JSON list of C-alpha atoms in Angstrom, two decimals:
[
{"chain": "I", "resi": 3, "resn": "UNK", "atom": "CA", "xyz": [0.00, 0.00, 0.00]},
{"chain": "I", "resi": 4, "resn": "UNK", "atom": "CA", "xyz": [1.06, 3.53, -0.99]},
{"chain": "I", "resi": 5, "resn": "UNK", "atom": "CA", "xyz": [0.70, 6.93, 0.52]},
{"chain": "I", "resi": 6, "resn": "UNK", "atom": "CA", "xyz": [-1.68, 7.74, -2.59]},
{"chain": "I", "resi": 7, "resn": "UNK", "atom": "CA", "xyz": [-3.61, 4.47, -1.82]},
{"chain": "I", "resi": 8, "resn": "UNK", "atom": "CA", "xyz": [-4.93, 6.40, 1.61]},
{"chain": "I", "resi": 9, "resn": "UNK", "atom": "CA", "xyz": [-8.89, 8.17, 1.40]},
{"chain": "I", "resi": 10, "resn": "UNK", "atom": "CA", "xyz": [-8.38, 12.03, 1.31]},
{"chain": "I", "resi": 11, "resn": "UNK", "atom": "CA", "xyz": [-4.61, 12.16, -0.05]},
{"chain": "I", "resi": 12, "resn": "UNK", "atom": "CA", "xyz": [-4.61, 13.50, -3.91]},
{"chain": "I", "resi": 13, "resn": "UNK", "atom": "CA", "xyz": [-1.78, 15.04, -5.52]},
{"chain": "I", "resi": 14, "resn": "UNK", "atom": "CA", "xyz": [-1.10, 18.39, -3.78]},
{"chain": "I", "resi": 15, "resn": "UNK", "atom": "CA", "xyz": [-1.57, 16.79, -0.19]},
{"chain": "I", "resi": 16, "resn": "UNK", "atom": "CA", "xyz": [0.52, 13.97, -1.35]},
{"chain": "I", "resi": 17, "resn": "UNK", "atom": "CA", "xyz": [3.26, 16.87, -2.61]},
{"chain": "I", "resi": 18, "resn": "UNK", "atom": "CA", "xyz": [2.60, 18.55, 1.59]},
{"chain": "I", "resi": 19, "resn": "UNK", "atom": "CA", "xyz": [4.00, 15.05, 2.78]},
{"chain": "I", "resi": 20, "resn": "UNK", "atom": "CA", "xyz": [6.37, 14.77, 0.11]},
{"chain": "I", "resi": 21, "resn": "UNK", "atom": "CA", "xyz": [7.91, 17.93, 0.88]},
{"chain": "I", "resi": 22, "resn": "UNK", "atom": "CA", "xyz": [8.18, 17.33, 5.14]},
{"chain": "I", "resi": 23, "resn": "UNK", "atom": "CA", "xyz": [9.87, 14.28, 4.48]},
{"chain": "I", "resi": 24, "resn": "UNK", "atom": "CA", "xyz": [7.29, 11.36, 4.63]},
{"chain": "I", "resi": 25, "resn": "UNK", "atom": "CA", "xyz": [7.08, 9.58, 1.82]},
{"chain": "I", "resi": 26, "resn": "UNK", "atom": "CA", "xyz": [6.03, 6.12, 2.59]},
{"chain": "I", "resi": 27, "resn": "UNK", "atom": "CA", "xyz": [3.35, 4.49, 5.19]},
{"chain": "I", "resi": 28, "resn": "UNK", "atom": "CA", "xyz": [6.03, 3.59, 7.42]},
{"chain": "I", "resi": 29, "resn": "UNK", "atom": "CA", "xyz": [7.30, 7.56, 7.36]},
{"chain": "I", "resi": 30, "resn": "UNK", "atom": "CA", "xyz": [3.99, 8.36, 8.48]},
{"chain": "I", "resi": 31, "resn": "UNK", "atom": "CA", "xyz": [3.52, 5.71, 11.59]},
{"chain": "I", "resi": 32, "resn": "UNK", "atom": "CA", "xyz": [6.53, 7.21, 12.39]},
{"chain": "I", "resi": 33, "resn": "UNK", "atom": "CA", "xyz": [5.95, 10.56, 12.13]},
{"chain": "I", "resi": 34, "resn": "UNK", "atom": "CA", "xyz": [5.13, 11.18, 16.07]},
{"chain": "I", "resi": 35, "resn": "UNK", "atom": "CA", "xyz": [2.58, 13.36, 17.93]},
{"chain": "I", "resi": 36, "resn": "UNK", "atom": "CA", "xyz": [4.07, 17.01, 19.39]},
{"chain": "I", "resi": 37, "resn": "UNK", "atom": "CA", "xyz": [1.33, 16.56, 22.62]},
{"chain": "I", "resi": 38, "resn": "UNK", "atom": "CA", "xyz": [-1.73, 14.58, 23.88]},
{"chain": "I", "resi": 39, "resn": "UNK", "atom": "CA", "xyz": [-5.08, 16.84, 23.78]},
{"chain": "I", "resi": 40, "resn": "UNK", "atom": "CA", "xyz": [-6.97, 15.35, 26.92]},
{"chain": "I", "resi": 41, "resn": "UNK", "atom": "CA", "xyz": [-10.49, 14.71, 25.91]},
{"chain": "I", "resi": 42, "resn": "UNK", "atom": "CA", "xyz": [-11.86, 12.67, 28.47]},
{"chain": "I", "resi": 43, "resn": "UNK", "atom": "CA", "xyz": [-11.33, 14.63, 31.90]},
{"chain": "I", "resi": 44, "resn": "UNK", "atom": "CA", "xyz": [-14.33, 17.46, 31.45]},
{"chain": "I", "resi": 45, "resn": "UNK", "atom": "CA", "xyz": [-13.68, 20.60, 34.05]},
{"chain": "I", "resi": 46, "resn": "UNK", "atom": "CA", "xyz": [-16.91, 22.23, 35.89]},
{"chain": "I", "resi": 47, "resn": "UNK", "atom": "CA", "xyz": [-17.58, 25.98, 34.45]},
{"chain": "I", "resi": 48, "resn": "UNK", "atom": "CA", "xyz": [-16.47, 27.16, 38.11]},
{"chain": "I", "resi": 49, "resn": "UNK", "atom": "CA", "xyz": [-13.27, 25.83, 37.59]},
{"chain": "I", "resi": 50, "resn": "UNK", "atom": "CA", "xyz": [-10.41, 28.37, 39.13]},
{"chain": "I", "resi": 51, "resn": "UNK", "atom": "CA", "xyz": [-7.24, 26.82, 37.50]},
{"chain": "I", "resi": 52, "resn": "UNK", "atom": "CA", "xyz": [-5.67, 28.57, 34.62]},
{"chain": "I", "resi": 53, "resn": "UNK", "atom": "CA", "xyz": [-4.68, 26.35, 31.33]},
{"chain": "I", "resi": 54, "resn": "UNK", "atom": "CA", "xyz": [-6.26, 23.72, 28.76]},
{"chain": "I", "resi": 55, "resn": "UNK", "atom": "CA", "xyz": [-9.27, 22.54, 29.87]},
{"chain": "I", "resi": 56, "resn": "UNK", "atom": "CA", "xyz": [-12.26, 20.31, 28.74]},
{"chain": "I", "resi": 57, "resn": "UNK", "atom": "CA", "xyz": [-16.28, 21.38, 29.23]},
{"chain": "I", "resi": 58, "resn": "UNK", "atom": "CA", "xyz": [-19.05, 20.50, 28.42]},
{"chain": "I", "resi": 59, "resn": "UNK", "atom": "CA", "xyz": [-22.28, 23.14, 28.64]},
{"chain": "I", "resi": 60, "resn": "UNK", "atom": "CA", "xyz": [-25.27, 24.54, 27.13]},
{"chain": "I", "resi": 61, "resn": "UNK", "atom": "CA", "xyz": [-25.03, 28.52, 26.19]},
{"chain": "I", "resi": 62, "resn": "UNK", "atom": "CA", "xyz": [-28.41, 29.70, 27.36]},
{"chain": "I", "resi": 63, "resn": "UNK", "atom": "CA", "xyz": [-28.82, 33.06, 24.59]},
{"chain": "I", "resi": 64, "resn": "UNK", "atom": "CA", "xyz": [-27.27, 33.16, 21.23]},
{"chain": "I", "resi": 65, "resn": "UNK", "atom": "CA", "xyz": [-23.82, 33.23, 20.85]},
{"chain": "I", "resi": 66, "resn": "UNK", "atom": "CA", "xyz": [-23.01, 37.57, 19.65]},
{"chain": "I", "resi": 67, "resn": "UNK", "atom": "CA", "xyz": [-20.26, 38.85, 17.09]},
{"chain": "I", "resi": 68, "resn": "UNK", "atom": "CA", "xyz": [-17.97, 41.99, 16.91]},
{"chain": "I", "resi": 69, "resn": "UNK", "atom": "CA", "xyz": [-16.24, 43.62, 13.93]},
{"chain": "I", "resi": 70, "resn": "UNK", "atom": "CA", "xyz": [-13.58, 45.96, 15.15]},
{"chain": "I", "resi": 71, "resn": "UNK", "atom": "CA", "xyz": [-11.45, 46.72, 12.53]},
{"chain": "I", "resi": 72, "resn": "UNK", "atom": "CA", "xyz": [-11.78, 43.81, 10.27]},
{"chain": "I", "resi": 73, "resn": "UNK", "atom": "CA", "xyz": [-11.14, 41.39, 13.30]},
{"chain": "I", "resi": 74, "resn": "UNK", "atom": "CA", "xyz": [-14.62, 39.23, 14.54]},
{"chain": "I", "resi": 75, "resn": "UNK", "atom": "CA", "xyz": [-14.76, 38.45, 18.31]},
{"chain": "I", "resi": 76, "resn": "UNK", "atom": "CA", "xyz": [-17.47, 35.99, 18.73]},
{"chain": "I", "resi": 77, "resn": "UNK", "atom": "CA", "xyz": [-19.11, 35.93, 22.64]},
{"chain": "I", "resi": 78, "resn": "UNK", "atom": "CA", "xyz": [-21.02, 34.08, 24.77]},
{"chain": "I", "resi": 79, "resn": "UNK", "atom": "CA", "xyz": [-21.61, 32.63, 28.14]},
{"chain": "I", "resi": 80, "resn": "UNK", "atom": "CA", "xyz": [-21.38, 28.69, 28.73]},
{"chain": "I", "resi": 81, "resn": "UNK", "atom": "CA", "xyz": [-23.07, 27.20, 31.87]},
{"chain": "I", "resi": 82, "resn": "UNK", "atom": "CA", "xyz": [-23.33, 23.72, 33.95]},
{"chain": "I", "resi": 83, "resn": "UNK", "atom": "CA", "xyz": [-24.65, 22.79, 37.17]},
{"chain": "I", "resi": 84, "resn": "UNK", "atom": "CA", "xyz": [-21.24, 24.85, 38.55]},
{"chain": "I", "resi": 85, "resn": "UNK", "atom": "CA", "xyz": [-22.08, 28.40, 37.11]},
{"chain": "I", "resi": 86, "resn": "UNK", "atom": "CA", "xyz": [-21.28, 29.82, 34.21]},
{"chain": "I", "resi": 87, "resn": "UNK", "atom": "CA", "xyz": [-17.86, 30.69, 32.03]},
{"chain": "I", "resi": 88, "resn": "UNK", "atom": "CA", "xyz": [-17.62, 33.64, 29.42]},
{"chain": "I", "resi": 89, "resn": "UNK", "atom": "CA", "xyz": [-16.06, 32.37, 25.89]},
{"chain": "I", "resi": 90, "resn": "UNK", "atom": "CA", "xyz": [-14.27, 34.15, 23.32]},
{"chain": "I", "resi": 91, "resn": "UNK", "atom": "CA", "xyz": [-13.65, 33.33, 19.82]},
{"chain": "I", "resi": 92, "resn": "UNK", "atom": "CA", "xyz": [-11.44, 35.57, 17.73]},
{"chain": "I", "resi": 93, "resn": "UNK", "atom": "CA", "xyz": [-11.56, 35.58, 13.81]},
{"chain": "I", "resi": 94, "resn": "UNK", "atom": "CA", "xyz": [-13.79, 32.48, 14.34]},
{"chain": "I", "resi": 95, "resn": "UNK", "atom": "CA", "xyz": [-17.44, 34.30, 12.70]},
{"chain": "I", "resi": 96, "resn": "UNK", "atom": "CA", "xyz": [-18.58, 30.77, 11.96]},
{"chain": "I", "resi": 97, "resn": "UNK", "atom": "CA", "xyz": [-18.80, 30.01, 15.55]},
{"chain": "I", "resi": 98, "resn": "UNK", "atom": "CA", "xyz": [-21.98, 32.09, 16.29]},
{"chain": "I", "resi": 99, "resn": "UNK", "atom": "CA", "xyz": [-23.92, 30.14, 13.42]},
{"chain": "I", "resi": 100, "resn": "UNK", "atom": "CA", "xyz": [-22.23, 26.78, 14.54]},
{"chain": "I", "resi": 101, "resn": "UNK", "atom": "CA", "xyz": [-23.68, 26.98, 18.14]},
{"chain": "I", "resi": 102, "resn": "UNK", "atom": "CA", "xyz": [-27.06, 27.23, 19.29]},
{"chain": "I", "resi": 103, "resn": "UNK", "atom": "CA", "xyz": [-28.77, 28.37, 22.19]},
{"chain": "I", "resi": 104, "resn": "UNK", "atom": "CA", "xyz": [-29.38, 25.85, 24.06]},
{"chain": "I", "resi": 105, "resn": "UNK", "atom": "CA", "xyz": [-27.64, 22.97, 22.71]},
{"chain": "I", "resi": 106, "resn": "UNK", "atom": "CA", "xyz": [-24.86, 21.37, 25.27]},
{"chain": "I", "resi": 107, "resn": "UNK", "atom": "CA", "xyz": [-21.32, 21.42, 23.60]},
{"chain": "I", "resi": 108, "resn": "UNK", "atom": "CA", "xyz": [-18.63, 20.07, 24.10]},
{"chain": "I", "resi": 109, "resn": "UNK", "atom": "CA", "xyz": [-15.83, 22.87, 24.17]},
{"chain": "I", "resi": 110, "resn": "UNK", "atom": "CA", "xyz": [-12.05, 22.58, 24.57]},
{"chain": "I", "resi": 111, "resn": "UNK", "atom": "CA", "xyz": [-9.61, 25.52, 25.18]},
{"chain": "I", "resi": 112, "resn": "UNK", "atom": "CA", "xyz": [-7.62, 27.76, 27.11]},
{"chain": "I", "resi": 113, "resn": "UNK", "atom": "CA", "xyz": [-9.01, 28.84, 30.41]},
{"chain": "I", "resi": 114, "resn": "UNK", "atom": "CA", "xyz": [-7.21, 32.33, 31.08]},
{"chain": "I", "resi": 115, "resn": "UNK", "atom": "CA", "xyz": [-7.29, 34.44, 34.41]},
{"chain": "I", "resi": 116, "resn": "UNK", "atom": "CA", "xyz": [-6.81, 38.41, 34.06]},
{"chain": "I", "resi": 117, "resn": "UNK", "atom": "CA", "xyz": [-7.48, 40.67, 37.16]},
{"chain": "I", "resi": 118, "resn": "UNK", "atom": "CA", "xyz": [-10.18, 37.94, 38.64]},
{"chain": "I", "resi": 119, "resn": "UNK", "atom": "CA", "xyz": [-12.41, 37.64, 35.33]},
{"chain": "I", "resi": 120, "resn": "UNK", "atom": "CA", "xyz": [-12.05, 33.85, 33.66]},
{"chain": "I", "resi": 121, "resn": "UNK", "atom": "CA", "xyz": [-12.57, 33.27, 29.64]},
{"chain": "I", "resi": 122, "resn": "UNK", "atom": "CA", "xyz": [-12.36, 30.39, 27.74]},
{"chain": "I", "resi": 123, "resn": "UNK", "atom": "CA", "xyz": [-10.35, 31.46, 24.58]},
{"chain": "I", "resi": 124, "resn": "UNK", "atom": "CA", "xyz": [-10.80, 29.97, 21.25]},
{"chain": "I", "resi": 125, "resn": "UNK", "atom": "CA", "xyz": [-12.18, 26.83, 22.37]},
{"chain": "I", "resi": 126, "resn": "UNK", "atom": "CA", "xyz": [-12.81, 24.03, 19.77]},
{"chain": "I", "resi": 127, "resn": "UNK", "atom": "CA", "xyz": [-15.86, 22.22, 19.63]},
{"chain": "I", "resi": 128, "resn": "UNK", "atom": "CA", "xyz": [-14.97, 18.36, 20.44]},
{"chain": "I", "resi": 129, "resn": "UNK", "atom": "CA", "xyz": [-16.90, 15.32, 19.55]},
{"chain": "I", "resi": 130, "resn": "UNK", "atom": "CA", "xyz": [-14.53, 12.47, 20.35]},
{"chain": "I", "resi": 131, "resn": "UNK", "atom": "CA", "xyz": [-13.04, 11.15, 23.82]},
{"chain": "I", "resi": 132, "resn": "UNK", "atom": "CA", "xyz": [-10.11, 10.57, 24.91]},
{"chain": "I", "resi": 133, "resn": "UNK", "atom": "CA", "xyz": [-6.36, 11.43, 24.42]},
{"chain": "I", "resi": 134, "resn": "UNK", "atom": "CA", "xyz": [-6.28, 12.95, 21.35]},
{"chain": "I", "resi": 135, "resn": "UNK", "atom": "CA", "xyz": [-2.92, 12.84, 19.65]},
{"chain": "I", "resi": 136, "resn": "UNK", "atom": "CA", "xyz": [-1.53, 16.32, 17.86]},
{"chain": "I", "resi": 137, "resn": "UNK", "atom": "CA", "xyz": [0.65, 16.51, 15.44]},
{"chain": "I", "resi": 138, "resn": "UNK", "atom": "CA", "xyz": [2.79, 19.79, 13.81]},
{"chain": "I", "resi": 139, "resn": "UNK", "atom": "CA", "xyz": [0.60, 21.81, 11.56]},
{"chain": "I", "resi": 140, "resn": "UNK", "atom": "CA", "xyz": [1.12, 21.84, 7.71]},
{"chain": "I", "resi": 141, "resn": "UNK", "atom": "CA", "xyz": [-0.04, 24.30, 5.53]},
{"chain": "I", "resi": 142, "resn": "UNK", "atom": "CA", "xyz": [-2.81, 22.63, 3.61]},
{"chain": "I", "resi": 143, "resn": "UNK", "atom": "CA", "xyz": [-3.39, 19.72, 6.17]},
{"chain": "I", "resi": 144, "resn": "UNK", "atom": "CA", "xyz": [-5.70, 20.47, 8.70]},
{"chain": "I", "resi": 145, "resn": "UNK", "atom": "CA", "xyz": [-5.11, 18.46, 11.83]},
{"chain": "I", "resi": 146, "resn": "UNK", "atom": "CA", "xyz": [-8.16, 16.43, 12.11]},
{"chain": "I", "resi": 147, "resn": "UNK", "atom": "CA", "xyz": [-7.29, 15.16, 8.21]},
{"chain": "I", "resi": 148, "resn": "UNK", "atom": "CA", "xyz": [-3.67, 14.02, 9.44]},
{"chain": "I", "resi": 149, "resn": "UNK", "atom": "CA", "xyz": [-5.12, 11.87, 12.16]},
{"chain": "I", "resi": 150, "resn": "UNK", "atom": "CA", "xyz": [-7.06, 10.40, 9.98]},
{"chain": "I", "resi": 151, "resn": "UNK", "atom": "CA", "xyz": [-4.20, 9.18, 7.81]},
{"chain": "I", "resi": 152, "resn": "UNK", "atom": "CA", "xyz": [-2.56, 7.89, 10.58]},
{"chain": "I", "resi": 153, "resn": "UNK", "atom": "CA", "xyz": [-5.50, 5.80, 11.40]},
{"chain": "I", "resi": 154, "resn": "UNK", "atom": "CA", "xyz": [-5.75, 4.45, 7.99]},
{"chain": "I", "resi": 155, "resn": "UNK", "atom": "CA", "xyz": [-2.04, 3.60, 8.07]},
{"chain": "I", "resi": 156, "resn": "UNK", "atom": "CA", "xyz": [-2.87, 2.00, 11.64]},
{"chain": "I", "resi": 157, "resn": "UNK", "atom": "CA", "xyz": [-5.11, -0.38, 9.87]},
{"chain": "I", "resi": 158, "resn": "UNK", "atom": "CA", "xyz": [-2.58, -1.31, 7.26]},
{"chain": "I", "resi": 159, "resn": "UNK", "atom": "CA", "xyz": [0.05, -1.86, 9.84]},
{"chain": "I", "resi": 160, "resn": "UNK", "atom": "CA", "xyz": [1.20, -5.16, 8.44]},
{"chain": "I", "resi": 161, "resn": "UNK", "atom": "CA", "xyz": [1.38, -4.36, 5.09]},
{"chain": "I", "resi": 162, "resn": "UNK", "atom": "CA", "xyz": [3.93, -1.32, 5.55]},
{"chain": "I", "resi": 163, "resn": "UNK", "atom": "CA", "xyz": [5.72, -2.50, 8.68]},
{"chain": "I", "resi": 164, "resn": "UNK", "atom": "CA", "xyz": [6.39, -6.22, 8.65]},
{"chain": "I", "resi": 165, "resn": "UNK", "atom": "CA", "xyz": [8.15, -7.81, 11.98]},
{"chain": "I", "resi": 166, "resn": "UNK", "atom": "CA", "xyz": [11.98, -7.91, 11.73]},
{"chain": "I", "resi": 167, "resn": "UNK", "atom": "CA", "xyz": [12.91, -9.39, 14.97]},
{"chain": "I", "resi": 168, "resn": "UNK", "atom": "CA", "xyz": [12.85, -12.97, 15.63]},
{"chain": "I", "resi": 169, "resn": "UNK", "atom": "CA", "xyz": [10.27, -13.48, 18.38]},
{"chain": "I", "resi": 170, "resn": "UNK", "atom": "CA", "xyz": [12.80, -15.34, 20.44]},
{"chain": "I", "resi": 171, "resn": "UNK", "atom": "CA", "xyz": [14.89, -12.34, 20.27]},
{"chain": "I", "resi": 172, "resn": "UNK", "atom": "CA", "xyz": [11.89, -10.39, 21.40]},
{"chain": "I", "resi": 173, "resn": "UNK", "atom": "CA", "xyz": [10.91, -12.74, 23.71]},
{"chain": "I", "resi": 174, "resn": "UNK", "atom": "CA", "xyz": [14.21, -13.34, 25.74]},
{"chain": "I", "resi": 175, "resn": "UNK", "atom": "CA", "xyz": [14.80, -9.56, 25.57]},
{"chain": "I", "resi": 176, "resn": "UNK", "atom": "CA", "xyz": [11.18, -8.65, 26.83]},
{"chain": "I", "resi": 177, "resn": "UNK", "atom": "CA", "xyz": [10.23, -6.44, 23.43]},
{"chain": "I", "resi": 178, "resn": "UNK", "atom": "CA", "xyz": [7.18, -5.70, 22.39]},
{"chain": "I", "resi": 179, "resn": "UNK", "atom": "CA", "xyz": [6.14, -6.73, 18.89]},
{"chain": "I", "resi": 180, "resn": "UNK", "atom": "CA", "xyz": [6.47, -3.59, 16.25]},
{"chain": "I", "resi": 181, "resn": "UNK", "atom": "CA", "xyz": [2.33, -3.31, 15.49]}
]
């Protein structure tokens, strides 16, 4: 199986990898996350602690957007059982038409503290769980696509990455198998 072979790669994405150096399936498995979004831990809207954080809320009104010189600030208030958590998106306009009032959403961003008043800053709206890996940004690849081809080369493991090590090499020196 070929890097072309994979669902979503045509000729200029194939020319993106191509140019960062991966140019096989097995370039790709080993082409390794930068961090670990956490997914699965959700914080309450009270929560005090500055940093990345995971909610999950309903925004009671409709979510209202700012033009101030070309830039759009998108605003609105997200609430739980805890209290509630003002959110900002900035050159994000599709944001107020994404999310309605209220739906619960899942949202995942920076929690920042300045003088006493919390926001959640450009949060992204999550649908999966779990540790989500990340990898470095390309131009032309958006993140979510890149996961996917590692998935797809996850399933073809065998086919790119055949075993090289005798298993009683493995065995007698306690190593895991390469899938």
């Amino acid at each position: 199986m070929n890097l072309s072979d994979l669902e979503g790669i045509g000729p200029v994405r194939l020319e993106t990898l191509r140019a960062v150096g991966i140019v096989s399936l097995r370039d790709l498995l080993f082409t390794l996350p930068i961090r670990y979004e956490d997914h699965y831990t959700e914080f309450p809207c009270s929560v005090k602690t500055p940093g990345m954080i995971l909610m999950n809320g309903v925004f009671q009104d409709s979510l209202k957007t700012a033009y101030f010189h070309g830039i759009s600030r998108v605003t609105g208030t997200i609430c739980d059982k805890s209290g509630k958590l003002p959110v900002c998106w900035v050159n994000e306009p599709w944001m107020a038409r994404t999310i309605k009032a209220g739906e619960s959403v899942r949202l995942y961003g920076r929690l920042n503290i300045k003088n006493g008043r919390r926001t959640l800053q450009n949060p992204i709206i999550v649908t999966d769980t779990g540790w989500v890996p990340v990898y470095k940004a390309m131009k032309g690849f958006p993140a979510k696509s890149f996961r996917n081809l590692i998935q797809q080369a996850l399933e073809n493991l065998e086919d790119c990455c055949p075993e090289t090590l005798p298993a009683s090499f493995r065995m007698q020196n306690h190593l895991c198998e390469l899938n």
